[in-house]
Coordinates of C-alpha atoms in Angstrom, one line a residue:
S1 CA -8.9 70.5 216.3
Q2 CA -7.8 66.8 215.9
R3 CA -4.6 68.1 213.9
R4 CA -4.1 70.6 216.3
A5 CA -4.1 68.3 219.1
K6 CA -1.6 65.9 217.1
R7 CA 0.7 68.9 216.2
R8 CA 0.5 69.8 220.1
A9 CA 1.5 66.3 221.1
F10 CA 4.1 66.1 218.4
L11 CA 5.8 69.3 219.8
L12 CA 5.9 67.9 223.4
V13 CA 7.5 64.6 222.8
L14 CA 9.9 66.4 219.8
P15 CA 12.8 67.1 222.5
L16 CA 12.8 63.5 223.6
L17 CA 12.9 62.3 220.0
A18 CA 15.6 64.5 219.1
F19 CA 17.6 62.9 222.4
I20 CA 16.9 59.6 221.2
L21 CA 18.2 60.3 217.8
I22 CA 21.2 62.2 218.9
T23 CA 22.5 60.2 221.7
F24 CA 21.1 56.7 220.5
V25 CA 20.3 55.9 217.0
V26 CA 23.1 58.2 215.4
P27 CA 25.8 56.5 217.1
I28 CA 24.3 52.8 216.3
G29 CA 24.3 54.0 212.8
Q30 CA 27.9 55.1 213.0
M31 CA 29.2 51.7 214.4
L32 CA 27.1 49.5 212.3
Q33 CA 28.4 51.6 209.0
R34 CA 32.1 51.1 210.4
S35 CA 31.1 47.2 210.3
F36 CA 31.1 47.1 206.4
Y37 CA 33.1 50.7 205.6
N38 CA 36.6 51.1 206.2
D39 CA 38.6 53.5 203.9
G40 CA 41.9 53.5 205.7
F41 CA 43.7 51.9 202.8
S42 CA 41.6 52.9 199.9
A43 CA 41.9 56.4 200.8
N44 CA 45.7 56.8 201.6
M45 CA 46.8 54.1 198.8
P46 CA 44.8 55.4 195.7
Q47 CA 47.3 54.4 192.9
I48 CA 47.5 50.6 193.9
S49 CA 43.8 50.8 194.8
Q50 CA 43.3 52.2 191.0
W51 CA 45.5 49.1 189.8
F52 CA 43.6 46.7 191.7
A53 CA 40.1 48.1 190.1
E54 CA 41.9 47.9 186.7
N55 CA 43.1 44.3 186.8
P56 CA 40.7 41.2 187.7
R57 CA 41.7 39.0 190.9
G58 CA 44.4 36.6 190.1
T59 CA 46.4 39.0 188.3
D60 CA 50.3 38.9 189.1
P61 CA 51.7 42.3 190.1
D62 CA 53.5 43.7 187.5
E63 CA 55.7 46.7 187.5
A64 CA 53.1 49.2 187.1
A65 CA 51.6 47.6 190.3
W66 CA 54.8 47.5 192.3
T67 CA 55.5 51.4 191.4
A68 CA 52.0 52.3 192.2
L69 CA 52.7 50.5 195.8
A70 CA 55.8 52.2 196.0
N71 CA 54.7 55.5 195.1
D72 CA 51.3 55.4 197.8
L73 CA 53.7 54.1 200.7
Q74 CA 56.3 56.8 200.2
V75 CA 53.4 59.3 200.1
S76 CA 51.6 57.7 203.1
A77 CA 54.7 57.8 205.5
E78 CA 55.2 61.4 204.5
A79 CA 51.7 62.2 205.1
R80 CA 52.0 60.0 208.5
T81 CA 49.0 58.0 207.5
I82 CA 51.0 54.5 206.9
G83 CA 50.0 53.4 210.3
V84 CA 46.2 53.6 209.4
V85 CA 47.0 51.7 206.2
G86 CA 48.8 49.2 208.0
T87 CA 46.1 48.9 210.6
R88 CA 43.5 48.3 208.0
I89 CA 45.3 45.3 206.5
N90 CA 46.2 43.9 210.0
Y91 CA 42.7 43.0 210.3
D92 CA 43.0 40.4 207.6
V93 CA 46.3 39.7 207.9
P94 CA 47.9 39.8 211.5
G95 CA 51.4 41.4 212.0
T96 CA 51.4 43.3 208.9
R97 CA 50.9 46.8 210.7
S98 CA 54.5 46.7 211.6
L99 CA 55.5 45.6 207.8
F100 CA 54.1 48.9 206.6
T101 CA 55.2 51.2 209.2
S102 CA 58.9 49.9 209.1
T103 CA 58.7 50.1 205.7
G104 CA 57.3 53.4 205.5
R105 CA 60.2 54.8 207.7
K106 CA 62.6 53.4 204.9
V107 CA 60.9 54.7 201.9
R108 CA 60.7 58.1 203.3
R109 CA 64.3 58.5 202.7
G110 CA 63.7 57.5 199.3
I111 CA 63.5 54.4 196.9
E112 CA 65.0 53.7 193.7
P113 CA 63.5 51.5 190.7
P114 CA 63.1 48.5 189.9
Y115 CA 60.6 49.0 193.0
D116 CA 59.6 45.3 193.3
Q117 CA 63.1 44.7 194.0
A118 CA 63.7 47.4 196.7
L119 CA 60.7 46.4 198.5
L120 CA 61.5 43.0 198.5
E121 CA 65.0 43.6 199.9
M122 CA 63.4 45.6 202.6
D123 CA 61.2 42.8 203.5
E124 CA 60.4 39.6 201.6
D125 CA 56.7 39.7 202.8
W126 CA 55.9 41.8 200.1
G127 CA 55.9 39.1 197.7
S128 CA 53.1 37.0 199.8
S129 CA 50.1 36.4 197.9
T130 CA 48.2 36.5 201.0
L131 CA 49.3 40.0 201.5
W132 CA 48.5 41.1 197.9
A133 CA 44.9 39.4 198.2
A134 CA 43.9 41.4 201.4
M135 CA 45.4 44.6 199.8
R136 CA 42.8 43.7 197.3
D137 CA 40.0 43.5 199.2
A138 CA 41.0 46.6 201.3
S139 CA 41.2 48.6 197.9
T140 CA 37.3 49.3 198.2
P141 CA 36.2 51.3 201.2
Y142 CA 33.0 48.6 201.4
T143 CA 33.8 45.4 202.6
G144 CA 32.0 41.9 204.3
N145 CA 35.0 40.7 205.6
F146 CA 34.1 41.9 208.9
Y147 CA 31.1 40.0 209.0
L148 CA 32.9 37.0 207.8
A149 CA 35.5 37.4 210.5
S150 CA 32.3 37.5 213.2
L151 CA 31.3 33.8 211.6
D152 CA 35.0 32.5 211.8
R153 CA 35.4 32.9 208.1
T154 CA 37.7 34.7 206.0
R155 CA 38.8 35.1 202.1
A156 CA 41.2 32.9 200.4
D157 CA 43.7 34.1 198.1
D158 CA 41.4 33.4 195.0
G159 CA 38.4 34.9 196.7
S160 CA 36.5 32.0 198.3
I161 CA 35.3 32.1 201.6
Q162 CA 36.7 29.3 204.1
Q163 CA 36.9 28.6 207.8
V164 CA 39.8 30.4 209.7
E165 CA 42.1 28.0 211.5
E166 CA 41.0 26.0 214.3
R167 CA 42.7 27.7 217.2
Q168 CA 41.2 31.2 215.6
R169 CA 37.6 29.7 216.0
V170 CA 36.1 31.3 218.7
Y171 CA 33.0 33.7 217.9
V172 CA 30.6 31.2 216.5
M173 CA 31.4 29.3 220.0
L174 CA 30.7 32.5 221.7
F175 CA 27.7 33.1 220.0
M176 CA 26.2 29.7 220.9
R177 CA 27.2 29.8 224.4
T178 CA 25.8 33.4 224.5
F179 CA 22.3 32.4 223.5
W180 CA 22.4 29.2 225.0
L181 CA 23.1 30.7 228.4
S182 CA 20.5 33.6 227.7
L183 CA 17.8 30.7 227.1
L184 CA 18.8 28.9 230.3
I185 CA 18.6 32.1 232.5
T186 CA 15.3 33.0 231.2
G187 CA 13.9 29.6 231.8
L188 CA 15.4 29.4 235.1
T189 CA 14.1 32.9 236.2
F190 CA 10.4 31.4 234.6
V191 CA 10.6 28.7 236.8
L192 CA 11.5 30.5 239.9
G193 CA 9.5 33.6 239.3
F194 CA 6.3 32.0 238.1
P195 CA 5.3 31.0 242.0
V196 CA 6.5 34.1 243.4
A197 CA 4.6 36.0 241.0
H198 CA 1.5 34.2 241.7
L199 CA 1.9 34.4 245.5
L200 CA 2.1 38.4 244.9
A201 CA -1.0 38.0 243.0
T202 CA -3.0 36.1 245.4
L203 CA -2.0 36.9 249.1
P204 CA -3.8 39.6 250.5
M205 CA -2.7 43.3 249.8
R206 CA -0.7 43.4 253.2
K207 CA 1.4 40.4 252.7
S208 CA 1.6 41.1 249.0
N209 CA 3.1 44.6 249.5
L210 CA 5.8 43.4 251.9
L211 CA 6.9 40.5 249.6
M212 CA 6.9 43.0 246.8
I213 CA 9.3 45.1 248.9
L214 CA 11.4 42.0 249.0
V215 CA 11.5 41.6 245.3
L216 CA 12.2 45.2 244.5
L217 CA 15.0 45.3 247.1
P218 CA 17.9 44.1 244.8
F219 CA 17.2 47.5 242.8
W220 CA 18.1 49.6 245.4
T221 CA 21.9 47.8 245.6
S222 CA 24.4 48.5 243.2
L223 CA 24.7 45.6 240.3
L224 CA 28.3 45.7 241.0
V225 CA 27.8 45.0 244.9
R226 CA 25.5 42.4 243.9
T227 CA 28.0 40.4 241.8
T228 CA 30.8 40.9 243.9
S229 CA 28.3 39.3 246.8
W230 CA 28.0 36.2 244.8
M231 CA 31.7 35.8 244.2
V232 CA 31.7 36.0 248.2
L233 CA 29.3 33.1 248.4
L234 CA 30.5 31.0 245.7
Q235 CA 34.1 30.6 245.9
Q236 CA 35.6 27.8 247.3
Q237 CA 36.4 29.2 250.7
G238 CA 33.1 30.9 250.3
V239 CA 30.0 30.7 252.7
I240 CA 28.4 28.0 250.3
N241 CA 31.3 25.5 250.7
D242 CA 31.9 26.5 254.3
I243 CA 28.1 25.4 255.4
L244 CA 28.3 22.3 253.1
V245 CA 31.6 21.3 255.0
W246 CA 30.4 22.4 258.0
L247 CA 26.9 20.4 257.2
G248 CA 29.1 17.2 256.3
V249 CA 27.7 17.3 252.9
I250 CA 31.3 17.4 251.1
G251 CA 34.7 17.0 252.8
G252 CA 37.0 19.7 253.3
S253 CA 39.4 18.9 250.2
G254 CA 36.4 18.3 247.9
R255 CA 34.9 21.9 247.8
L256 CA 32.7 22.8 244.8
Q257 CA 33.9 25.2 242.3
M258 CA 31.2 27.3 241.6
I259 CA 32.9 30.4 240.7
Y260 CA 35.2 31.6 237.3
N261 CA 33.0 29.1 235.1
Q262 CA 29.6 28.9 233.6
T263 CA 28.0 27.8 236.9
G264 CA 28.7 31.4 238.6
T265 CA 27.4 32.9 235.4
I266 CA 24.3 31.2 235.7
I267 CA 23.5 31.6 239.3
A268 CA 24.8 35.1 239.5
M269 CA 22.7 36.2 236.2
T270 CA 19.5 34.5 237.1
H271 CA 19.5 36.1 241.0
I272 CA 20.2 39.4 239.3
L273 CA 17.2 39.2 236.2
L274 CA 14.6 37.4 238.4
P275 CA 12.7 40.5 239.1
F276 CA 12.8 41.4 235.2
M277 CA 10.6 37.9 235.1
I278 CA 8.2 38.6 238.2
L279 CA 7.3 42.1 237.4
P280 CA 5.8 41.4 234.0
L281 CA 3.9 38.3 235.5
Y282 CA 2.6 39.7 238.3
S283 CA 1.2 42.7 236.4
V284 CA -0.9 40.4 234.3
M285 CA -1.7 37.8 237.1
R286 CA -3.0 40.6 239.1
T287 CA -5.9 41.0 236.1
I288 CA -6.9 37.5 236.0
N289 CA -10.2 37.0 237.7
P290 CA -10.1 34.1 240.4
S291 CA -13.6 33.2 239.4
Y292 CA -12.7 31.7 236.1
V293 CA -10.6 28.7 237.8
R294 CA -13.3 28.6 240.4
A295 CA -15.8 27.8 237.6
A296 CA -13.6 25.4 236.1
R297 CA -13.4 23.4 239.5
S298 CA -17.0 23.6 239.8
L299 CA -17.7 21.9 236.5
G300 CA -15.4 19.1 237.3
A301 CA -12.0 20.0 236.2
T302 CA -8.9 18.9 238.4
S303 CA -6.5 21.5 239.7
W304 CA -3.9 20.9 237.1
T305 CA -6.6 20.9 234.2
A306 CA -7.9 24.3 235.5
F307 CA -4.4 25.7 235.8
R308 CA -3.2 24.3 232.5
R309 CA -6.1 25.2 230.3
I310 CA -8.0 28.3 232.3
Y311 CA -5.1 30.1 234.6
F312 CA -2.0 29.4 232.7
P313 CA -2.9 30.9 229.3
Q314 CA -3.9 34.1 230.7
T315 CA -0.7 34.5 232.0
L316 CA 1.1 34.3 228.3
P317 CA 1.4 38.0 227.8
G318 CA 3.3 38.5 230.8
L319 CA 5.4 35.3 230.3
G320 CA 6.1 36.9 226.8
A321 CA 7.3 40.1 228.1
G322 CA 9.4 38.8 231.0
A323 CA 11.1 36.6 228.7
L324 CA 11.9 38.8 226.3
L325 CA 12.9 41.2 228.7
V326 CA 15.2 38.9 230.5
F327 CA 16.6 37.5 227.3
I328 CA 17.4 40.6 225.6
L329 CA 19.2 41.9 229.0
A330 CA 21.0 38.4 229.4
V331 CA 22.3 38.4 225.9
G332 CA 24.2 41.9 226.2
Y333 CA 25.3 41.5 229.8
Y334 CA 28.8 42.2 230.6
I335 CA 29.3 43.0 234.4
T336 CA 28.6 39.7 235.8
P337 CA 30.3 37.4 233.4
A338 CA 33.5 39.3 233.6
L339 CA 33.6 39.1 237.3
V340 CA 32.5 35.9 237.9
G341 CA 32.1 33.9 234.5
G342 CA 36.3 33.2 233.8
S343 CA 37.1 31.5 230.8
S344 CA 34.2 29.4 230.4
G345 CA 31.3 31.8 231.5
Q346 CA 32.4 34.7 229.2
L347 CA 30.0 35.8 226.7
I348 CA 30.2 37.7 223.4
S349 CA 29.8 41.0 225.2
N350 CA 32.7 40.4 226.9
M351 CA 34.8 40.1 223.5
I352 CA 33.1 43.1 222.2
A353 CA 34.6 45.2 225.0
M354 CA 37.8 43.8 224.5
H355 CA 37.9 45.0 221.0
M356 CA 36.2 48.2 221.8
T357 CA 39.0 48.9 224.9
D358 CA 42.1 46.7 224.3
T359 CA 42.8 45.7 220.5
L360 CA 41.1 49.3 219.1
N361 CA 39.5 47.4 216.2
W362 CA 36.2 49.0 216.4
S363 CA 35.2 47.7 213.1
C364 CA 35.0 43.7 213.4
L365 CA 35.6 41.0 215.7
L366 CA 38.7 39.8 214.4
Y367 CA 40.5 37.6 217.0
T368 CA 44.4 37.1 216.3
S369 CA 47.0 35.5 218.3
D370 CA 49.4 38.3 217.3
A371 CA 46.9 40.9 219.3
A372 CA 49.6 41.7 221.6
D373 CA 52.2 42.3 219.0
E374 CA 49.9 44.5 217.3
R375 CA 49.1 46.6 220.4
S376 CA 53.0 47.1 221.3
S377 CA 53.6 48.2 217.7
V378 CA 51.0 50.9 218.1

């Protein structure tokens, strides 16, 4: 009978499980696969990929290598996959997509040996050791270069790992900024939300319900509307600056810059994520028996000691749940930093969105100064 009950319960949740697998797990798995698997070069350039497999790193390209490269370029150009090949190499060597596409148009009309001279006459960049090292790395569909790029690292011509140029080191900075701001926002929501949750748990039911409505009221408003409202409040000609000028706290020429920077991101995200800290804390505080604190006070404990050793430890489950919820949401937040963050308040989610919608580089987080040139060539 228990087995039948378990099977019945499993069949009841089976549609939901299938829905989650199809719409959530499978797409994420496919995106994770693309982070280390890309056969754009190896599948369309088989002859030169075979030459790389047979010759160790450091081997100079010989006549067989140039012949294999020329044949692959011609076949790929005729099959109209030369753009895919160039895009794959462009991830590692910026600006090379146009090299492949322009050469593909030329070799489609025919190419005569010696192939090394013919290709170098078309474009001298074919003799670059950096280009040949990138083609060697791309000759296998499995690569770790995308993960290296997300850590501001790259492979040198000899295969060693080194940092990219200083002007291209953006991702480690973005990761550190994202985690730092997420931790700060989590701490601010705790400081602001703990007293509110305590009031909700200790006030009479009538007043507590009224306060709960105020806590839940932001959920009835669109996230975009709330973020836009903060833009109106925080801008230099906004409500807050106008009030400070009217009160004489600041002068008309000394208005505060509270938007399009990290300050705007912190203020707006703290307000938006505050209910996600209050509600878990309230759910735990509601179950704490107030007689525990009264007993501690009757035994000689001060108010601070009773709070620190009796009350606060019992709220840790709610604090943990709220902190985890706020931190996870803050790490992946996109709309608010995009609208009020400016250049210094952008998080890693904004860079991911840029690569997903602008550069179309879904495989890695690779920043290049030639991104505009790549998009124009596409």
